[in-house]
Short mmCIF file of C-alpha atoms in Angstrom, two decimals:
data_model
loop_
_atom_site.label_atom_id
_atom_site.label_comp_id
_atom_site.label_asym_id
_atom_site.label_seq_id
_atom_site.Cartn_x
_atom_site.Cartn_y
_atom_site.Cartn_z
CA VAL A 1 27.75 -17.17 0.00
CA ASN A 2 29.29 -20.69 1.75
CA GLY A 3 30.41 -22.97 -1.64
CA SER A 4 27.74 -22.83 -4.77
CA LYS A 5 24.68 -21.66 -2.02
CA ALA A 6 23.67 -18.37 -0.54
CA LYS A 7 22.06 -17.58 2.69
CA VAL A 8 19.52 -14.87 2.15
CA GLY A 9 17.61 -13.43 5.06
CA ALA A 10 14.14 -13.06 4.39
CA GLY A 11 14.38 -9.13 4.53
CA ILE A 12 16.27 -8.27 2.20
CA ARG A 13 15.94 -5.81 -0.55
CA LEU A 14 16.73 -6.77 -3.98
CA GLY A 15 19.29 -3.99 -4.07
CA LYS A 16 21.40 -4.68 -1.96
CA LEU A 17 21.56 -8.09 -2.33
CA TYR A 18 22.23 -7.78 -5.76
CA LEU A 19 25.44 -6.01 -3.95
CA ASP A 20 26.48 -7.99 -1.69
CA LEU A 21 26.55 -10.74 -4.00
CA PHE A 22 28.52 -9.30 -6.18
CA ASN A 23 30.93 -8.29 -3.18
CA GLN A 24 31.89 -12.28 -2.07
CA GLY A 25 32.66 -13.09 -5.64
CA GLY A 26 30.73 -11.75 -8.35
CA TRP A 27 27.97 -14.13 -7.61
CA THR A 28 24.26 -12.95 -8.77
CA ILE A 29 21.09 -14.32 -9.10
CA ASN A 30 18.22 -14.05 -11.37
CA ALA A 31 15.25 -11.23 -9.94
CA GLY A 32 13.92 -8.50 -10.44
CA THR A 33 15.32 -4.75 -11.36
CA CYS A 34 13.38 -2.93 -8.67
CA PRO A 35 15.89 -2.33 -5.54
CA SER A 36 13.60 -1.70 -2.97
CA VAL A 37 11.32 -5.02 -3.80
CA GLY A 38 12.15 -7.45 -0.92
CA ILE A 39 13.68 -11.16 -1.86
CA GLY A 40 10.56 -12.78 0.54
CA GLY A 41 7.30 -11.63 -1.52
CA HIS A 42 9.26 -11.83 -5.18
CA ALA A 43 10.76 -15.18 -4.66
CA LEU A 44 7.69 -16.41 -3.31
CA GLY A 45 5.47 -15.41 -6.18
CA GLY A 46 7.86 -17.22 -8.69
CA GLY A 47 10.04 -13.92 -9.26
CA PHE A 48 11.14 -12.68 -12.79
CA GLY A 49 13.45 -10.64 -14.28
CA LEU A 50 15.84 -9.64 -16.35
CA LEU A 51 18.05 -12.79 -16.43
CA SER A 52 14.97 -15.38 -16.39
CA ARG A 53 15.07 -15.94 -20.30
CA LYS A 54 18.49 -18.01 -19.26
CA TYR A 55 18.14 -18.97 -15.93
CA GLY A 56 14.73 -19.58 -15.03
CA LEU A 57 12.69 -18.01 -11.97
CA LEU A 58 14.30 -17.08 -9.07
CA ALA A 59 11.89 -19.11 -6.94
CA ASP A 60 13.50 -22.16 -10.00
CA ARG A 61 17.10 -21.49 -7.90
CA ILE A 62 15.70 -21.97 -4.61
CA VAL A 63 16.56 -25.34 -2.89
CA GLU A 64 15.45 -24.82 0.54
CA MET A 65 13.61 -22.40 3.14
CA GLU A 66 13.53 -21.64 6.29
CA VAL A 67 9.88 -21.30 7.61
CA VAL A 68 7.92 -20.07 11.49
CA ASN A 69 4.81 -22.19 10.88
CA ALA A 70 1.65 -21.58 12.24
CA LYS A 71 2.55 -23.02 15.83
CA GLY A 72 5.48 -21.05 15.59
CA GLU A 73 7.96 -23.91 15.14
CA VAL A 74 11.04 -23.24 12.94
CA ILE A 75 10.68 -25.63 9.85
CA LYS A 76 12.67 -26.39 7.24
CA ALA A 77 11.40 -26.72 3.19
CA SER A 78 13.34 -28.69 0.46
CA ALA A 79 12.23 -30.99 -1.53
CA THR A 80 13.19 -34.06 0.64
CA THR A 81 11.92 -32.40 3.53
CA ASN A 82 8.06 -30.66 3.98
CA ALA A 83 8.09 -31.14 0.03
CA ASP A 84 4.47 -29.68 -0.22
CA LEU A 85 5.39 -26.97 1.54
CA PHE A 86 8.36 -26.45 -0.95
CA TYR A 87 6.04 -26.87 -3.57
CA SER A 88 3.88 -24.43 -2.21
CA LEU A 89 6.34 -21.52 -1.14
CA ARG A 90 7.09 -21.28 -4.75
CA GLY A 91 5.40 -19.68 -6.71
CA ALA A 92 2.06 -19.31 -3.88
CA GLY A 93 4.37 -18.54 -0.95
CA GLY A 94 3.13 -15.26 -0.17
CA GLY A 95 1.04 -14.62 3.02
CA SER A 96 -0.43 -18.05 2.99
CA PHE A 97 1.53 -20.83 4.47
CA GLY A 98 4.05 -19.92 7.21
CA VAL A 99 6.51 -16.91 7.45
CA VAL A 100 9.53 -17.74 5.61
CA THR A 101 12.65 -16.36 7.24
CA SER A 102 15.38 -17.21 5.27
CA PHE A 103 15.97 -18.59 1.59
CA THR A 104 18.97 -21.03 0.36
CA ILE A 105 19.23 -20.27 -3.62
CA LEU A 106 21.95 -20.93 -5.70
CA PRO A 107 23.26 -18.27 -7.11
CA PHE A 108 26.07 -18.25 -10.25
CA LYS A 109 28.66 -15.97 -11.92
CA ALA A 110 27.81 -13.51 -14.55
CA ALA A 111 29.10 -12.68 -17.93
CA THR A 112 31.90 -11.29 -18.04
CA LYS A 113 30.42 -9.13 -20.29
CA ALA A 114 26.85 -7.39 -20.18
CA THR A 115 25.12 -5.21 -22.20
CA SER A 116 22.23 -2.86 -21.03
CA PHE A 117 20.70 -1.71 -23.54
CA SER A 118 17.56 1.19 -24.83
CA TYR A 119 15.59 1.96 -27.09
CA GLU A 120 12.70 4.29 -28.12
CA TRP A 121 10.23 4.96 -30.71
CA LYS A 122 7.16 7.48 -30.96
CA ILE A 123 3.61 5.62 -30.12
CA LYS A 124 2.43 6.22 -33.70
CA ASP A 125 4.94 3.46 -34.49
CA HIS A 126 3.22 1.12 -32.05
CA ALA A 127 1.85 -1.40 -34.50
CA THR A 128 5.34 -2.16 -36.61
CA VAL A 129 7.27 -1.69 -33.78
CA LEU A 130 5.54 -4.30 -31.10
CA LYS A 131 4.28 -6.55 -33.73
CA ALA A 132 8.08 -7.29 -34.77
CA TYR A 133 8.84 -7.36 -31.11
CA THR A 134 5.98 -10.53 -30.06
CA ASN A 135 7.39 -12.06 -33.06
CA TYR A 136 10.52 -11.89 -31.85
CA GLN A 137 10.09 -13.82 -28.90
CA SER A 138 10.39 -17.07 -30.48
CA LYS A 139 13.89 -16.20 -31.88
CA ALA A 140 15.26 -14.19 -28.87
CA SER A 141 18.76 -16.23 -27.41
CA ARG A 142 18.36 -17.17 -23.53
CA ASP A 143 21.26 -14.36 -23.18
CA MET A 144 18.55 -12.03 -24.08
CA GLY A 145 16.44 -10.09 -21.06
CA VAL A 146 13.86 -7.48 -22.80
CA GLU A 147 11.06 -5.47 -22.10
CA MET A 148 9.10 -2.70 -23.55
CA ASN A 149 7.26 0.17 -21.97
CA VAL A 150 4.31 1.72 -23.81
CA GLY A 151 3.70 4.99 -22.79
CA PRO A 152 2.25 8.28 -23.94
CA SER A 153 5.82 9.38 -24.34
CA GLY A 154 6.15 6.44 -26.34
CA LEU A 155 7.72 3.17 -26.71
CA GLU A 156 11.02 1.82 -24.51
CA LEU A 157 12.52 -1.20 -25.21
CA TYR A 158 15.70 -2.32 -22.44
CA GLY A 159 17.37 -5.09 -21.34
CA ILE A 160 20.55 -6.65 -20.94
CA PHE A 161 22.05 -9.41 -23.06
CA GLN A 162 24.64 -11.99 -21.74
CA GLY A 163 27.53 -10.60 -23.76
CA THR A 164 29.55 -7.93 -25.65
CA LYS A 165 27.99 -5.05 -27.05
CA ALA A 166 28.94 -6.85 -30.64
CA GLN A 167 27.55 -9.90 -29.71
CA GLN A 168 24.35 -7.95 -28.25
CA ALA A 169 23.60 -6.07 -31.77
CA ALA A 170 23.73 -9.59 -33.62
CA ALA A 171 21.29 -11.20 -30.98
CA LEU A 172 19.01 -8.16 -31.35
CA ALA A 173 19.50 -7.51 -35.20
CA PRO A 174 16.27 -9.59 -36.18
CA PHE A 175 13.71 -7.60 -34.48
CA LEU A 176 15.75 -4.20 -35.55
CA ASN A 177 15.83 -4.71 -39.13
CA ALA A 178 12.10 -4.90 -38.29
CA VAL A 179 10.99 -1.74 -37.25
CA PRO A 180 11.84 2.06 -38.08
CA LYS A 181 15.04 3.70 -36.92
CA PRO A 182 14.76 4.49 -33.41
CA VAL A 183 14.51 8.27 -32.28
CA ASN A 184 17.02 7.32 -29.40
CA ASN A 185 19.32 4.29 -28.20
CA ASP A 186 21.82 3.49 -25.81
CA VAL A 187 24.04 0.86 -25.39
CA ARG A 188 26.54 -0.08 -22.97
CA GLU A 189 29.09 -2.59 -22.73
CA GLY A 190 30.41 -3.41 -19.20
CA ARG A 191 29.58 -5.55 -15.93
CA GLN A 192 26.03 -7.34 -14.95
CA ILE A 193 26.12 -4.94 -11.69
CA ASP A 194 26.49 -2.30 -13.81
CA ALA A 195 23.87 -3.02 -16.00
CA GLN A 196 21.55 -3.59 -12.74
CA LEU A 197 22.46 0.22 -11.29
CA ARG A 198 21.78 1.27 -14.41
CA PHE A 199 17.63 0.20 -14.31
CA ALA A 200 17.69 0.26 -10.54
CA PHE A 201 16.60 3.94 -11.32
CA ILE A 202 18.12 5.16 -7.96
CA GLU A 203 18.49 8.80 -6.85
CA GLY A 204 20.89 10.68 -4.93
CA GLY A 205 24.49 10.17 -4.47
CA LYS A 206 27.11 9.69 -7.48
CA GLU A 207 26.08 8.54 -10.44
CA GLY A 208 27.42 5.21 -11.55
CA ASP A 209 28.15 4.45 -7.94
CA ILE A 210 27.43 0.30 -7.17
CA ASN A 211 27.09 1.25 -3.88
CA GLY A 212 23.92 2.56 -4.57
CA LEU A 213 21.92 -0.32 -4.65
CA SER A 214 22.37 -0.86 -1.03
CA LEU A 215 20.19 1.97 -1.19
CA LYS A 216 21.91 3.84 1.93
CA SER A 217 21.66 7.62 2.14
CA PRO A 218 22.67 9.40 0.27
CA PHE A 219 21.09 7.05 -2.25
CA ARG A 220 17.34 6.63 -2.56
CA ALA A 221 15.08 4.94 -4.98
CA GLY A 222 13.54 6.78 -7.18
CA ASP A 223 10.36 5.29 -7.94
CA SER A 224 8.06 6.45 -4.05
CA HIS A 225 4.70 6.87 -5.41
CA TYR A 226 1.06 5.35 -5.02
CA THR A 227 0.45 2.94 -7.94
CA LYS A 228 -2.30 0.37 -9.36
CA GLY A 229 -1.21 -2.30 -11.20
CA LYS A 230 -2.55 -5.03 -12.86
CA SER A 231 -1.65 -7.84 -15.48
CA ILE A 232 -2.58 -10.16 -18.25
CA VAL A 233 -0.35 -13.40 -19.16
CA TYR A 234 -0.49 -14.27 -22.89
CA PRO A 235 0.05 -17.56 -23.81
CA SER A 236 0.96 -16.92 -27.54
CA ALA A 237 2.27 -14.03 -29.64
CA LEU A 238 -0.04 -10.78 -29.31
CA LYS A 239 -2.89 -10.62 -31.84
CA ASP A 240 -3.56 -7.16 -34.10
CA SER A 241 -5.95 -6.30 -31.99
CA THR A 242 -4.23 -6.29 -28.64
CA ILE A 243 -1.32 -4.53 -30.58
CA ALA A 244 -3.97 -1.71 -31.36
CA LEU A 245 -5.30 -1.70 -27.65
CA LEU A 246 -1.66 -1.48 -26.64
CA GLY A 247 -1.56 1.45 -28.70
CA LYS A 248 -4.46 3.71 -28.08
CA TRP A 249 -3.78 3.17 -24.31
CA GLY A 250 -0.62 3.94 -23.93
CA ALA A 251 -1.21 7.32 -25.89
CA LYS A 252 -3.63 8.59 -22.91
CA LYS A 253 -2.33 10.46 -20.09
CA PRO A 254 -4.98 10.02 -16.93
CA SER A 255 -5.52 13.48 -15.11
CA GLY A 256 -3.13 13.26 -12.35
CA ALA A 257 -0.89 10.44 -12.72
CA THR A 258 2.84 11.26 -12.87
CA ALA A 259 3.46 8.19 -15.02
CA ASN A 260 1.48 5.53 -16.75
CA TYR A 261 2.56 2.99 -18.51
CA ILE A 262 2.49 -1.06 -19.89
CA ILE A 263 4.83 -3.21 -19.13
CA VAL A 264 5.53 -6.07 -21.87
CA ASP A 265 7.80 -8.25 -20.98
CA LEU A 266 8.93 -11.15 -23.13
CA TRP A 267 8.90 -14.65 -21.10
CA GLY A 268 10.19 -18.08 -22.51
CA GLY A 269 13.35 -19.69 -22.45
CA ALA A 270 14.48 -21.15 -19.34
CA VAL A 271 11.01 -20.47 -17.79
CA GLN A 272 10.20 -23.41 -19.33
CA ASP A 273 12.44 -25.76 -18.53
CA THR A 274 11.05 -26.55 -15.23
CA ALA A 275 7.64 -28.65 -15.33
CA VAL A 276 4.77 -26.94 -14.75
CA ASP A 277 3.89 -29.71 -11.95
CA THR A 278 7.59 -29.05 -9.91
CA THR A 279 6.50 -25.97 -8.54
CA SER A 280 3.75 -23.50 -7.87
CA PHE A 281 4.51 -21.53 -10.57
CA ILE A 282 1.59 -22.46 -13.30
CA HIS A 283 2.53 -19.93 -15.93
CA ARG A 284 5.39 -22.24 -17.36
CA ASN A 285 4.53 -22.02 -21.34
CA ALA A 286 4.05 -17.94 -20.93
CA HIS A 287 4.40 -16.03 -24.35
CA THR A 288 3.89 -12.26 -22.81
CA VAL A 289 3.03 -11.27 -19.53
CA PHE A 290 2.10 -7.57 -19.13
CA GLU A 291 1.36 -5.31 -16.48
CA PHE A 292 -0.33 -1.89 -16.44
CA VAL A 293 0.92 0.49 -14.14
CA VAL A 294 -0.46 3.73 -12.95
CA GLU A 295 1.15 6.06 -10.33
CA TRP A 296 0.39 9.11 -8.74
CA ASP A 297 1.42 11.64 -5.78
CA GLN A 298 5.24 10.11 -6.88
CA SER A 299 7.83 11.79 -3.64
CA ALA A 300 10.94 10.61 -2.00
CA LYS A 301 9.17 10.71 1.25
CA PRO A 302 5.39 9.89 0.52
CA LYS A 303 2.69 9.87 3.15
CA PRO A 304 0.70 7.60 4.08
CA GLY A 305 -3.57 8.64 3.18
CA LYS A 306 -3.35 10.17 0.19
CA ALA A 307 -6.59 10.31 -1.52
CA ASP A 308 -6.75 7.85 -4.53
CA CYS A 309 -6.19 9.31 -8.66
CA LYS A 310 -9.95 8.90 -9.89
CA ASP A 311 -9.06 9.74 -13.01
CA CYS A 312 -5.56 7.20 -13.00
CA LEU A 313 -8.18 4.44 -11.92
CA LYS A 314 -10.36 5.07 -14.49
CA TRP A 315 -7.77 4.85 -17.18
CA MET A 316 -6.85 1.49 -15.79
CA ASN A 317 -10.50 0.03 -15.26
CA ASP A 318 -11.56 0.96 -18.58
CA MET A 319 -8.23 -0.04 -20.01
CA TYR A 320 -7.90 -3.49 -18.36
CA ALA A 321 -12.01 -4.13 -19.44
CA GLU A 322 -11.11 -3.97 -23.09
CA PHE A 323 -8.18 -5.62 -22.35
CA LEU A 324 -10.57 -8.35 -20.85
CA ALA A 325 -12.71 -8.30 -23.53
CA ASP A 326 -9.78 -8.74 -26.36
CA PHE A 327 -8.28 -11.40 -24.90
CA LYS A 328 -11.65 -13.74 -25.37
CA SER A 329 -12.97 -12.48 -28.60
CA ALA A 330 -9.19 -12.62 -30.39
CA GLY A 331 -8.98 -16.15 -29.98
CA TYR A 332 -6.29 -17.05 -26.91
CA ALA A 333 -5.95 -20.35 -25.79
CA GLY A 334 -7.06 -21.70 -22.38
CA PRO A 335 -8.60 -19.35 -19.66
CA LEU A 336 -7.51 -15.83 -18.49
CA ARG A 337 -4.50 -16.08 -16.39
CA GLY A 338 -2.32 -13.15 -14.20
CA TYR A 339 0.91 -12.94 -12.65
CA GLN A 340 0.78 -13.33 -8.75
CA ASN A 341 3.62 -10.84 -8.48
CA TYR A 342 1.50 -8.01 -9.67
CA ILE A 343 -1.15 -9.15 -7.39
CA ASP A 344 -4.74 -7.43 -8.04
CA ILE A 345 -7.76 -7.65 -5.45
CA ASP A 346 -10.31 -7.00 -8.88
CA ILE A 347 -8.68 -9.36 -10.96
CA PRO A 348 -11.65 -12.18 -12.20
CA ASN A 349 -11.13 -15.41 -10.60
CA TRP A 350 -8.43 -15.10 -8.96
CA MET A 351 -7.56 -18.33 -7.77
CA ASP A 352 -8.10 -19.91 -11.26
CA ALA A 353 -5.77 -17.10 -12.94
CA TYR A 354 -2.77 -16.99 -10.46
CA TYR A 355 -3.11 -20.96 -9.18
CA GLY A 356 -4.44 -22.40 -11.67
CA SER A 357 -3.88 -26.29 -11.69
CA ALA A 358 -1.86 -26.14 -8.73
CA MET A 359 -5.04 -25.60 -6.63
CA PRO A 360 -5.85 -28.81 -5.00
CA ARG A 361 -2.17 -29.31 -3.50
CA LEU A 362 -2.31 -25.92 -2.54
CA LYS A 363 -5.37 -26.42 -0.45
CA LYS A 364 -3.93 -30.11 0.83
CA THR A 365 -0.90 -28.14 2.17
CA LYS A 366 -2.93 -25.07 3.69
CA ALA A 367 -5.13 -27.92 5.49
CA ALA A 368 -2.03 -29.54 6.79
CA PHE A 369 0.31 -26.61 7.16
CA ASP A 370 -2.17 -24.03 8.68
CA PRO A 371 -5.03 -25.33 9.51
CA THR A 372 -6.92 -22.49 11.52
CA ASN A 373 -5.93 -20.03 8.96
CA VAL A 374 -3.46 -18.20 11.21
CA PHE A 375 -1.78 -16.67 7.76
CA ARG A 376 -4.58 -15.31 5.89
CA PHE A 377 -5.64 -12.15 3.34
CA PRO A 378 -8.07 -11.51 0.98
CA GLN A 379 -6.48 -13.94 -1.52
CA SER A 380 -4.68 -16.20 0.59
CA ILE A 381 -5.23 -19.81 -0.28
CA PRO A 382 -7.89 -21.21 1.39
CA LEU A 383 -8.85 -23.64 3.47
#
């Protein structure tokens, strides 16, 4: 950290980055919870996390990038230098235009007190809980970052509030007053770094030691596994038919899965403050975003080549087909959208789903900076 800016190498993972920023003066950034996720892909696809309702996407706080282009040259991208590339990298930058080797990010000092929390309900209460949850989005304070996990074991709301335990209780009251009493709850007031550690789900070492975020031995990420994911971006409050599907498919457990769940993130707040044409991230007005997840063969040292869990993929594909049909029939506005950081080889019409109105400028940038298509993969920006 130098002054008000942090120079971040593109290979660092989020856990270690949180720890290093904290140790350099109590700084932090608005990124995701998983400590093993690399900053590179996360930032280039937008970068949503539990602080995004207050501080926007991680991409919104990037002021400069260092990039190796298709010619092997090191160039800069910022609002004043290679502006088209800077636009394109912030939302559609993964694997299409060059190799980003560093980010210059505007970090911020976390609130003096941060309150982390979790609440659990039985799956039979899904209709009441999820209806209250989707209606809470418009009332929620920007200090409130939340997500709801729906799975066979029930519903779990967890998040981080920028403030004291008493302030968190008042801010969450409109939601909690509208739902049955949770079967479990755990609310803790502490530092932002402690809240980040809590939801990093790190194994090994001493519990509560923030150095675990480094993932250095004996610490390790607790979520190593094979996985398949999909996503849908919802532009408005969830319809009753969609909530019913969450209950139906969340209750099912495919054979061979070590975990399966649907993450329901509340967006809004500061994500909407940046105009949709400022970056290549088009999902500025998202109300709620789903990530559908199934995992198998969880292991601290997973080996490559494990056969697919066929029942896991059937659960995913059958479920997603019903949600796609519901999106169309329930009357949600606009075309289907997906979050590019939950990338999915099977999503219908991926260019429109991920990038929509940004595509013409993205293609122009691709032609200018990578005219021979050096940087390519099945869903890279085409020439």
